[in-house]
PDB file with one MODEL, atoms N, CA, C and O in Angstrom:
MODEL        1
ATOM      1  N   ALA A   1     133.707  83.887  82.858  1.00  0.00           N
ATOM      2  CA  ALA A   1     132.736  83.460  83.763  1.00  0.00           C
ATOM      3  C   ALA A   1     131.319  83.907  83.403  1.00  0.00           C
ATOM      4  O   ALA A   1     130.343  83.168  83.533  1.00  0.00           O
ATOM      5  N   LEU A   2     131.266  85.142  82.948  1.00  0.00           N
ATOM      6  CA  LEU A   2     129.979  85.687  82.422  1.00  0.00           C
ATOM      7  C   LEU A   2     129.349  84.865  81.320  1.00  0.00           C
ATOM      8  O   LEU A   2     128.153  84.578  81.377  1.00  0.00           O
ATOM      9  N   LYS A   3     130.113  84.484  80.330  1.00  0.00           N
ATOM     10  CA  LYS A   3     129.629  83.710  79.245  1.00  0.00           C
ATOM     11  C   LYS A   3     129.119  82.291  79.752  1.00  0.00           C
ATOM     12  O   LYS A   3     128.101  81.773  79.295  1.00  0.00           O
ATOM     13  N   ILE A   4     129.899  81.714  80.721  1.00  0.00           N
ATOM     14  CA  ILE A   4     129.430  80.433  81.276  1.00  0.00           C
ATOM     15  C   ILE A   4     128.108  80.591  82.034  1.00  0.00           C
ATOM     16  O   ILE A   4     127.200  79.764  81.961  1.00  0.00           O
ATOM     17  N   ALA A   5     128.063  81.720  82.774  1.00  0.00           N
ATOM     18  CA  ALA A   5     126.783  81.861  83.474  1.00  0.00           C
ATOM     19  C   ALA A   5     125.617  82.164  82.619  1.00  0.00           C
ATOM     20  O   ALA A   5     124.490  81.813  82.969  1.00  0.00           O
ATOM     21  N   GLN A   6     125.834  82.811  81.495  1.00  0.00           N
ATOM     22  CA  GLN A   6     124.761  83.103  80.499  1.00  0.00           C
ATOM     23  C   GLN A   6     124.327  81.845  79.741  1.00  0.00           C
ATOM     24  O   GLN A   6     123.195  81.799  79.258  1.00  0.00           O
ATOM     25  N   ASN A   7     125.180  80.826  79.618  1.00  0.00           N
ATOM     26  CA  ASN A   7     124.871  79.690  78.861  1.00  0.00           C
ATOM     27  C   ASN A   7     124.307  78.551  79.718  1.00  0.00           C
ATOM     28  O   ASN A   7     123.896  77.526  79.174  1.00  0.00           O
ATOM     29  N   ILE A   8     124.280  78.707  81.006  1.00  0.00           N
ATOM     30  CA  ILE A   8     123.686  77.662  81.806  1.00  0.00           C
ATOM     31  C   ILE A   8     122.176  77.552  81.554  1.00  0.00           C
ATOM     32  O   ILE A   8     121.504  78.579  81.461  1.00  0.00           O
ATOM     33  N   ASP A   9     121.648  76.381  81.445  1.00  0.00           N
ATOM     34  CA  ASP A   9     120.258  76.260  81.142  1.00  0.00           C
ATOM     35  C   ASP A   9     119.574  75.470  82.342  1.00  0.00           C
ATOM     36  O   ASP A   9     119.891  74.311  82.611  1.00  0.00           O
ATOM     37  N   PRO A  10     118.664  76.148  83.004  1.00  0.00           N
ATOM     38  CA  PRO A  10     118.250  77.533  82.927  1.00  0.00           C
ATOM     39  C   PRO A  10     119.237  78.449  83.561  1.00  0.00           C
ATOM     40  O   PRO A  10     119.944  78.086  84.500  1.00  0.00           O
ATOM     41  N   PRO A  11     119.283  79.751  82.989  1.00  0.00           N
ATOM     42  CA  PRO A  11     120.258  80.726  83.569  1.00  0.00           C
ATOM     43  C   PRO A  11     119.993  80.977  85.052  1.00  0.00           C
ATOM     44  O   PRO A  11     118.846  80.992  85.498  1.00  0.00           O
ATOM     45  N   ILE A  12     121.049  81.170  85.787  1.00  0.00           N
ATOM     46  CA  ILE A  12     120.950  81.512  87.214  1.00  0.00           C
ATOM     47  C   ILE A  12     121.220  82.989  87.277  1.00  0.00           C
ATOM     48  O   ILE A  12     122.359  83.457  87.243  1.00  0.00           O
ATOM     49  N   TYR A  13     120.106  83.710  87.371  1.00  0.00           N
ATOM     50  CA  TYR A  13     120.263  85.212  87.326  1.00  0.00           C
ATOM     51  C   TYR A  13     121.136  85.791  88.465  1.00  0.00           C
ATOM     52  O   TYR A  13     121.794  86.814  88.276  1.00  0.00           O
ATOM     53  N   ARG A  14     121.141  85.178  89.574  1.00  0.00           N
ATOM     54  CA  ARG A  14     122.002  85.717  90.689  1.00  0.00           C
ATOM     55  C   ARG A  14     123.481  85.627  90.365  1.00  0.00           C
ATOM     56  O   ARG A  14     124.253  86.520  90.713  1.00  0.00           O
ATOM     57  N   ASP A  15     123.865  84.585  89.722  1.00  0.00           N
ATOM     58  CA  ASP A  15     125.304  84.490  89.296  1.00  0.00           C
ATOM     59  C   ASP A  15     125.655  85.601  88.327  1.00  0.00           C
ATOM     60  O   ASP A  15     126.705  86.237  88.415  1.00  0.00           O
ATOM     61  N   GLN A  16     124.724  85.811  87.389  1.00  0.00           N
ATOM     62  CA  GLN A  16     124.951  86.950  86.350  1.00  0.00           C
ATOM     63  C   GLN A  16     124.989  88.232  87.049  1.00  0.00           C
ATOM     64  O   GLN A  16     125.871  89.032  86.738  1.00  0.00           O
ATOM     65  N   VAL A  17     124.136  88.526  87.961  1.00  0.00           N
ATOM     66  CA  VAL A  17     124.136  89.808  88.688  1.00  0.00           C
ATOM     67  C   VAL A  17     125.415  89.933  89.455  1.00  0.00           C
ATOM     68  O   VAL A  17     126.026  91.001  89.409  1.00  0.00           O
ATOM     69  N   GLN A  18     125.867  88.925  90.158  1.00  0.00           N
ATOM     70  CA  GLN A  18     127.049  89.020  90.922  1.00  0.00           C
ATOM     71  C   GLN A  18     128.298  89.271  90.053  1.00  0.00           C
ATOM     72  O   GLN A  18     129.200  89.998  90.468  1.00  0.00           O
ATOM     73  N   ILE A  19     128.351  88.666  88.838  1.00  0.00           N
ATOM     74  CA  ILE A  19     129.436  88.832  87.972  1.00  0.00           C
ATOM     75  C   ILE A  19     129.405  90.229  87.403  1.00  0.00           C
ATOM     76  O   ILE A  19     130.476  90.830  87.317  1.00  0.00           O
ATOM     77  N   TYR A  20     128.271  90.817  87.000  1.00  0.00           N
ATOM     78  CA  TYR A  20     128.187  92.186  86.530  1.00  0.00           C
ATOM     79  C   TYR A  20     128.578  93.180  87.671  1.00  0.00           C
ATOM     80  O   TYR A  20     129.291  94.152  87.422  1.00  0.00           O
ATOM     81  N   ASP A  21     128.125  92.937  88.858  1.00  0.00           N
ATOM     82  CA  ASP A  21     128.494  93.771  89.999  1.00  0.00           C
ATOM     83  C   ASP A  21     129.994  93.758  90.283  1.00  0.00           C
ATOM     84  O   ASP A  21     130.588  94.786  90.608  1.00  0.00           O
ATOM     85  N   CYS A  22     130.596  92.566  90.153  1.00  0.00           N
ATOM     86  CA  CYS A  22     132.043  92.484  90.372  1.00  0.00           C
ATOM     87  C   CYS A  22     132.820  93.132  89.331  1.00  0.00           C
ATOM     88  O   CYS A  22     133.855  93.728  89.628  1.00  0.00           O
ATOM     89  N   LEU A  23     132.382  93.060  88.073  1.00  0.00           N
ATOM     90  CA  LEU A  23     133.037  93.670  87.023  1.00  0.00           C
ATOM     91  C   LEU A  23     132.860  95.288  87.168  1.00  0.00           C
ATOM     92  O   LEU A  23     133.754  96.074  86.854  1.00  0.00           O
ATOM     93  N   GLY A  24     131.769  95.625  87.614  1.00  0.00           N
ATOM     94  CA  GLY A  24     131.536  97.101  87.885  1.00  0.00           C
ATOM     95  C   GLY A  24     132.491  97.599  89.018  1.00  0.00           C
ATOM     96  O   GLY A  24     133.049  98.694  88.960  1.00  0.00           O
ATOM     97  N   SER A  25     132.638  96.731  90.040  1.00  0.00           N
ATOM     98  CA  SER A  25     133.487  97.167  91.135  1.00  0.00           C
ATOM     99  C   SER A  25     134.933  97.180  90.658  1.00  0.00           C
ATOM    100  O   SER A  25     135.674  98.073  91.069  1.00  0.00           O
ATOM    101  N   ILE A  26     135.360  96.304  89.865  1.00  0.00           N
ATOM    102  CA  ILE A  26     136.713  96.305  89.336  1.00  0.00           C
ATOM    103  C   ILE A  26     136.993  97.585  88.489  1.00  0.00           C
ATOM    104  O   ILE A  26     138.025  98.240  88.636  1.00  0.00           O
ATOM    105  N   TYR A  27     136.075  97.885  87.650  1.00  0.00           N
ATOM    106  CA  TYR A  27     136.217  99.137  86.848  1.00  0.00           C
ATOM    107  C   TYR A  27     136.143 100.352  87.702  1.00  0.00           C
ATOM    108  O   TYR A  27     136.789 101.355  87.395  1.00  0.00           O
ATOM    109  N   TYR A  28     135.365 100.310  88.790  1.00  0.00           N
ATOM    110  CA  TYR A  28     135.298 101.400  89.831  1.00  0.00           C
ATOM    111  C   TYR A  28     136.657 101.593  90.479  1.00  0.00           C
ATOM    112  O   TYR A  28     137.135 102.713  90.664  1.00  0.00           O
ATOM    113  N   SER A  29     137.247 100.489  90.808  1.00  0.00           N
ATOM    114  CA  SER A  29     138.561 100.604  91.599  1.00  0.00           C
ATOM    115  C   SER A  29     139.674 101.098  90.750  1.00  0.00           C
ATOM    116  O   SER A  29     140.609 101.687  91.292  1.00  0.00           O
ATOM    117  N   ILE A  30     139.656 100.903  89.409  1.00  0.00           N
ATOM    118  CA  ILE A  30     140.623 101.480  88.509  1.00  0.00           C
ATOM    119  C   ILE A  30     140.186 102.818  87.883  1.00  0.00           C
ATOM    120  O   ILE A  30     140.830 103.330  86.968  1.00  0.00           O
ATOM    121  N   GLU A  31     139.049 103.381  88.413  1.00  0.00           N
ATOM    122  CA  GLU A  31     138.529 104.711  88.084  1.00  0.00           C
ATOM    123  C   GLU A  31     138.142 104.773  86.581  1.00  0.00           C
ATOM    124  O   GLU A  31     138.342 105.798  85.930  1.00  0.00           O
ATOM    125  N   TYR A  32     137.606 103.700  86.060  1.00  0.00           N
ATOM    126  CA  TYR A  32     137.039 103.696  84.647  1.00  0.00           C
ATOM    127  C   TYR A  32     135.535 103.725  84.921  1.00  0.00           C
ATOM    128  O   TYR A  32     134.838 102.716  84.812  1.00  0.00           O
ATOM    129  N   LEU A  33     135.070 104.906  85.276  1.00  0.00           N
ATOM    130  CA  LEU A  33     133.748 105.001  85.817  1.00  0.00           C
ATOM    131  C   LEU A  33     132.578 104.754  84.802  1.00  0.00           C
ATOM    132  O   LEU A  33     131.576 104.149  85.183  1.00  0.00           O
ATOM    133  N   PRO A  34     132.692 105.222  83.493  1.00  0.00           N
ATOM    134  CA  PRO A  34     131.613 104.801  82.579  1.00  0.00           C
ATOM    135  C   PRO A  34     131.444 103.299  82.462  1.00  0.00           C
ATOM    136  O   PRO A  34     130.325 102.790  82.404  1.00  0.00           O
ATOM    137  N   GLU A  35     132.514 102.629  82.429  1.00  0.00           N
ATOM    138  CA  GLU A  35     132.394 101.096  82.290  1.00  0.00           C
ATOM    139  C   GLU A  35     131.813 100.477  83.557  1.00  0.00           C
ATOM    140  O   GLU A  35     131.068  99.499  83.494  1.00  0.00           O
ATOM    141  N   ALA A  36     132.171 101.075  84.753  1.00  0.00           N
ATOM    142  CA  ALA A  36     131.696 100.598  85.947  1.00  0.00           C
ATOM    143  C   ALA A  36     130.147 100.847  86.008  1.00  0.00           C
ATOM    144  O   ALA A  36     129.385  99.997  86.470  1.00  0.00           O
ATOM    145  N   LEU A  37     129.764 101.937  85.567  1.00  0.00           N
ATOM    146  CA  LEU A  37     128.282 102.291  85.613  1.00  0.00           C
ATOM    147  C   LEU A  37     127.555 101.362  84.652  1.00  0.00           C
ATOM    148  O   LEU A  37     126.465 100.912  85.003  1.00  0.00           O
ATOM    149  N   PHE A  38     128.048 101.049  83.510  1.00  0.00           N
ATOM    150  CA  PHE A  38     127.451 100.182  82.663  1.00  0.00           C
ATOM    151  C   PHE A  38     127.271  98.768  83.219  1.00  0.00           C
ATOM    152  O   PHE A  38     126.193  98.193  83.068  1.00  0.00           O
ATOM    153  N   HIS A  39     128.233  98.226  83.819  1.00  0.00           N
ATOM    154  CA  HIS A  39     128.148  96.904  84.366  1.00  0.00           C
ATOM    155  C   HIS A  39     127.183  96.857  85.524  1.00  0.00           C
ATOM    156  O   HIS A  39     126.451  95.876  85.652  1.00  0.00           O
ATOM    157  N   HIS A  40     127.140  97.904  86.406  1.00  0.00           N
ATOM    158  CA  HIS A  40     126.187  97.957  87.531  1.00  0.00           C
ATOM    159  C   HIS A  40     124.789  98.089  86.968  1.00  0.00           C
ATOM    160  O   HIS A  40     123.871  97.473  87.509  1.00  0.00           O
ATOM    161  N   GLN A  41     124.581  98.834  85.947  1.00  0.00           N
ATOM    162  CA  GLN A  41     123.197  98.955  85.340  1.00  0.00           C
ATOM    163  C   GLN A  41     122.796  97.623  84.726  1.00  0.00           C
ATOM    164  O   GLN A  41     121.632  97.229  84.786  1.00  0.00           O
ATOM    165  N   GLN A  42     123.823  96.890  84.100  1.00  0.00           N
ATOM    166  CA  GLN A  42     123.386  95.537  83.644  1.00  0.00           C
ATOM    167  C   GLN A  42     122.930  94.606  84.715  1.00  0.00           C
ATOM    168  O   GLN A  42     121.973  93.843  84.581  1.00  0.00           O
ATOM    169  N   ALA A  43     123.697  94.713  85.831  1.00  0.00           N
ATOM    170  CA  ALA A  43     123.178  93.928  87.064  1.00  0.00           C
ATOM    171  C   ALA A  43     121.764  94.289  87.434  1.00  0.00           C
ATOM    172  O   ALA A  43     120.895  93.451  87.676  1.00  0.00           O
ATOM    173  N   LEU A  44     121.582  95.676  87.465  1.00  0.00           N
ATOM    174  CA  LEU A  44     120.191  96.151  87.818  1.00  0.00           C
ATOM    175  C   LEU A  44     119.126  95.685  86.801  1.00  0.00           C
ATOM    176  O   LEU A  44     118.027  95.319  87.218  1.00  0.00           O
ATOM    177  N   ASP A  45     119.389  95.684  85.582  1.00  0.00           N
ATOM    178  CA  ASP A  45     118.480  95.198  84.566  1.00  0.00           C
ATOM    179  C   ASP A  45     118.127  93.751  84.771  1.00  0.00           C
ATOM    180  O   ASP A  45     116.963  93.370  84.651  1.00  0.00           O
ATOM    181  N   ILE A  46     119.091  92.958  85.072  1.00  0.00           N
ATOM    182  CA  ILE A  46     118.844  91.600  85.356  1.00  0.00           C
ATOM    183  C   ILE A  46     118.025  91.325  86.600  1.00  0.00           C
ATOM    184  O   ILE A  46     117.121  90.489  86.599  1.00  0.00           O
ATOM    185  N   HIS A  47     118.384  92.103  87.748  1.00  0.00           N
ATOM    186  CA  HIS A  47     117.623  92.057  88.824  1.00  0.00           C
ATOM    187  C   HIS A  47     116.113  92.351  88.618  1.00  0.00           C
ATOM    188  O   HIS A  47     115.223  91.640  89.084  1.00  0.00           O
ATOM    189  N   ASN A  48     115.909  93.485  87.864  1.00  0.00           N
ATOM    190  CA  ASN A  48     114.601  93.928  87.611  1.00  0.00           C
ATOM    191  C   ASN A  48     113.700  92.997  86.868  1.00  0.00           C
ATOM    192  O   ASN A  48     112.473  93.047  86.959  1.00  0.00           O
ATOM    193  N   ALA A  49     114.375  92.122  86.110  1.00  0.00           N
ATOM    194  CA  ALA A  49     113.683  91.096  85.283  1.00  0.00           C
ATOM    195  C   ALA A  49     113.203  89.927  86.153  1.00  0.00           C
ATOM    196  O   ALA A  49     112.300  89.186  85.767  1.00  0.00           O
ATOM    197  N   HIS A  50     113.800  89.779  87.295  1.00  0.00           N
ATOM    198  CA  HIS A  50     113.578  88.616  88.119  1.00  0.00           C
ATOM    199  C   HIS A  50     112.911  88.884  89.520  1.00  0.00           C
ATOM    200  O   HIS A  50     112.214  88.010  90.036  1.00  0.00           O
ATOM    201  N   VAL A  51     113.111  90.002  90.086  1.00  0.00           N
ATOM    202  CA  VAL A  51     112.560  90.256  91.434  1.00  0.00           C
ATOM    203  C   VAL A  51     111.899  91.597  91.424  1.00  0.00           C
ATOM    204  O   VAL A  51     112.082  92.409  90.516  1.00  0.00           O
ATOM    205  N   ARG A  52     111.094  91.818  92.498  1.00  0.00           N
ATOM    206  CA  ARG A  52     110.374  93.081  92.706  1.00  0.00           C
ATOM    207  C   ARG A  52     111.350  94.229  92.981  1.00  0.00           C
ATOM    208  O   ARG A  52     112.451  93.994  93.480  1.00  0.00           O
ATOM    209  N   ILE A  53     110.973  95.424  92.674  1.00  0.00           N
ATOM    210  CA  ILE A  53     111.914  96.580  92.780  1.00  0.00           C
ATOM    211  C   ILE A  53     112.337  96.743  94.238  1.00  0.00           C
ATOM    212  O   ILE A  53     113.441  97.230  94.481  1.00  0.00           O
ATOM    213  N   ASP A  54     111.514  96.361  95.227  1.00  0.00           N
ATOM    214  CA  ASP A  54     111.820  96.602  96.617  1.00  0.00           C
ATOM    215  C   ASP A  54     112.500  95.380  97.244  1.00  0.00           C
ATOM    216  O   ASP A  54     112.653  95.331  98.464  1.00  0.00           O
ATOM    217  N   HIS A  55     112.920  94.376  96.424  1.00  0.00           N
ATOM    218  CA  HIS A  55     113.645  93.268  96.947  1.00  0.00           C
ATOM    219  C   HIS A  55     114.990  93.667  97.549  1.00  0.00           C
ATOM    220  O   HIS A  55     115.681  94.529  97.006  1.00  0.00           O
ATOM    221  N   ALA A  56     115.362  93.048  98.660  1.00  0.00           N
ATOM    222  CA  ALA A  56     116.667  93.433  99.368  1.00  0.00           C
ATOM    223  C   ALA A  56     117.908  93.252  98.486  1.00  0.00           C
ATOM    224  O   ALA A  56     118.874  94.006  98.593  1.00  0.00           O
ATOM    225  N   ASP A  57     117.863  92.241  97.613  1.00  0.00           N
ATOM    226  CA  ASP A  57     119.103  92.056  96.899  1.00  0.00           C
ATOM    227  C   ASP A  57     119.502  93.210  95.833  1.00  0.00           C
ATOM    228  O   ASP A  57     120.620  93.302  95.326  1.00  0.00           O
ATOM    229  N   ILE A  58     118.507  94.000  95.597  1.00  0.00           N
ATOM    230  CA  ILE A  58     118.742  95.165  94.690  1.00  0.00           C
ATOM    231  C   ILE A  58     119.399  96.257  95.332  1.00  0.00           C
ATOM    232  O   ILE A  58     119.929  97.101  94.611  1.00  0.00           O
ATOM    233  N   ALA A  59     119.451  96.377  96.589  1.00  0.00           N
ATOM    234  CA  ALA A  59     119.939  97.512  97.330  1.00  0.00           C
ATOM    235  C   ALA A  59     121.454  97.680  97.040  1.00  0.00           C
ATOM    236  O   ALA A  59     121.871  98.813  96.798  1.00  0.00           O
ATOM    237  N   ARG A  60     122.258  96.682  97.049  1.00  0.00           N
ATOM    238  CA  ARG A  60     123.714  96.791  96.795  1.00  0.00           C
ATOM    239  C   ARG A  60     123.888  97.305  95.382  1.00  0.00           C
ATOM    240  O   ARG A  60     124.717  98.190  95.169  1.00  0.00           O
ATOM    241  N   THR A  61     123.215  96.842  94.485  1.00  0.00           N
ATOM    242  CA  THR A  61     123.373  97.339  93.059  1.00  0.00           C
ATOM    243  C   THR A  61     122.980  98.827  92.942  1.00  0.00           C
ATOM    244  O   THR A  61     123.673  99.596  92.275  1.00  0.00           O
ATOM    245  N   TYR A  62     121.886  99.226  93.579  1.00  0.00           N
ATOM    246  CA  TYR A  62     121.557 100.708  93.625  1.00  0.00           C
ATOM    247  C   TYR A  62     122.669 101.500  94.282  1.00  0.00           C
ATOM    248  O   TYR A  62     123.066 102.553  93.783  1.00  0.00           O
ATOM    249  N   SER A  63     123.174 100.998  95.402  1.00  0.00           N
ATOM    250  CA  SER A  63     124.276 101.699  96.082  1.00  0.00           C
ATOM    251  C   SER A  63     125.501 101.810  95.144  1.00  0.00           C
ATOM    252  O   SER A  63     126.040 102.909  95.010  1.00  0.00           O
ATOM    253  N   ASN A  64     125.954 100.749  94.504  1.00  0.00           N
ATOM    254  CA  ASN A  64     127.031 100.839  93.618  1.00  0.00           C
ATOM    255  C   ASN A  64     126.801 101.811  92.390  1.00  0.00           C
ATOM    256  O   ASN A  64     127.726 102.495  91.952  1.00  0.00           O
ATOM    257  N   ILE A  65     125.589 101.839  91.881  1.00  0.00           N
ATOM    258  CA  ILE A  65     125.294 102.767  90.782  1.00  0.00           C
ATOM    259  C   ILE A  65     125.367 104.243  91.420  1.00  0.00           C
ATOM    260  O   ILE A  65     125.999 105.114  90.823  1.00  0.00           O
ATOM    261  N   GLY A  66     124.761 104.498  92.554  1.00  0.00           N
ATOM    262  CA  GLY A  66     124.798 105.729  93.139  1.00  0.00           C
ATOM    263  C   GLY A  66     126.249 106.327  93.350  1.00  0.00           C
ATOM    264  O   GLY A  66     126.530 107.499  93.100  1.00  0.00           O
ATOM    265  N   GLN A  67     127.126 105.398  93.834  1.00  0.00           N
ATOM    266  CA  GLN A  67     128.473 105.751  94.098  1.00  0.00           C
ATOM    267  C   GLN A  67     129.214 106.260  92.774  1.00  0.00           C
ATOM    268  O   GLN A  67     129.947 107.249  92.771  1.00  0.00           O
ATOM    269  N   VAL A  68     128.957 105.511  91.704  1.00  0.00           N
ATOM    270  CA  VAL A  68     129.604 105.798  90.440  1.00  0.00           C
ATOM    271  C   VAL A  68     129.004 107.162  89.909  1.00  0.00           C
ATOM    272  O   VAL A  68     129.732 108.046  89.460  1.00  0.00           O
ATOM    273  N   GLN A  69     127.686 107.271  89.987  1.00  0.00           N
ATOM    274  CA  GLN A  69     127.027 108.466  89.477  1.00  0.00           C
ATOM    275  C   GLN A  69     127.536 109.761  90.311  1.00  0.00           C
ATOM    276  O   GLN A  69     127.698 110.848  89.758  1.00  0.00           O
ATOM    277  N   TRP A  70     127.768 109.550  91.666  1.00  0.00           N
ATOM    278  CA  TRP A  70     128.274 110.662  92.434  1.00  0.00           C
ATOM    279  C   TRP A  70     129.649 111.078  91.948  1.00  0.00           C
ATOM    280  O   TRP A  70     129.938 112.267  91.811  1.00  0.00           O
ATOM    281  N   LEU A  71     130.543 110.033  91.674  1.00  0.00           N
ATOM    282  CA  LEU A  71     131.868 110.451  91.226  1.00  0.00           C
ATOM    283  C   LEU A  71     131.849 111.070  89.799  1.00  0.00           C
ATOM    284  O   LEU A  71     132.692 111.907  89.476  1.00  0.00           O
ATOM    285  N   LEU A  72     130.866 110.640  88.941  1.00  0.00           N
ATOM    286  CA  LEU A  72     130.633 111.214  87.667  1.00  0.00           C
ATOM    287  C   LEU A  72     129.946 112.599  87.766  1.00  0.00           C
ATOM    288  O   LEU A  72     129.658 113.254  86.764  1.00  0.00           O
ATOM    289  N   ARG A  73     129.711 112.987  88.978  1.00  0.00           N
ATOM    290  CA  ARG A  73     128.982 114.257  89.135  1.00  0.00           C
ATOM    291  C   ARG A  73     127.559 114.319  88.558  1.00  0.00           C
ATOM    292  O   ARG A  73     127.030 115.371  88.196  1.00  0.00           O
ATOM    293  N   GLU A  74     126.964 113.072  88.499  1.00  0.00           N
ATOM    294  CA  GLU A  74     125.624 113.042  87.979  1.00  0.00           C
ATOM    295  C   GLU A  74     124.631 113.041  89.263  1.00  0.00           C
ATOM    296  O   GLU A  74     123.928 112.081  89.580  1.00  0.00           O
ATOM    297  N   PHE A  75     124.688 114.147  89.874  1.00  0.00           N
ATOM    298  CA  PHE A  75     123.994 114.325  91.175  1.00  0.00           C
ATOM    299  C   PHE A  75     122.546 114.038  91.075  1.00  0.00           C
ATOM    300  O   PHE A  75     122.007 113.395  91.975  1.00  0.00           O
ATOM    301  N   GLN A  76     121.896 114.445  90.093  1.00  0.00           N
ATOM    302  CA  GLN A  76     120.383 114.247  89.959  1.00  0.00           C
ATOM    303  C   GLN A  76     120.017 112.803  89.896  1.00  0.00           C
ATOM    304  O   GLN A  76     118.973 112.381  90.394  1.00  0.00           O
ATOM    305  N   ASP A  77     120.972 111.970  89.216  1.00  0.00           N
ATOM    306  CA  ASP A  77     120.684 110.578  89.068  1.00  0.00           C
ATOM    307  C   ASP A  77     121.125 109.728  90.249  1.00  0.00           C
ATOM    308  O   ASP A  77     120.681 108.593  90.425  1.00  0.00           O
ATOM    309  N   ALA A  78     122.010 110.306  91.052  1.00  0.00           N
ATOM    310  CA  ALA A  78     122.631 109.520  92.259  1.00  0.00           C
ATOM    311  C   ALA A  78     121.837 109.769  93.432  1.00  0.00           C
ATOM    312  O   ALA A  78     122.359 110.256  94.435  1.00  0.00           O
ATOM    313  N   ARG A  79     120.536 109.455  93.385  1.00  0.00           N
ATOM    314  CA  ARG A  79     119.769 109.590  94.554  1.00  0.00           C
ATOM    315  C   ARG A  79     119.026 108.298  94.938  1.00  0.00           C
ATOM    316  O   ARG A  79     118.315 108.270  95.943  1.00  0.00           O
TER     317      ARG A  79
ENDMDL
END
């Protein structure tokens, strides 16, 4: 699904963000936290390229990243 979303012309960034967030959530649920964090950060990078930092759509991705960082005991980063 991710490859399809990346190859659509023009790319639909929201689809890509949703796919990365879903992949991150799947890895989170099986407790593979570094991979979960990677995918949520990919979603955030795509968000940041297309919307302002205070856009409401980014909140879920920040929450997901914070939850993973908390479990990784990266307390300074999980704020």
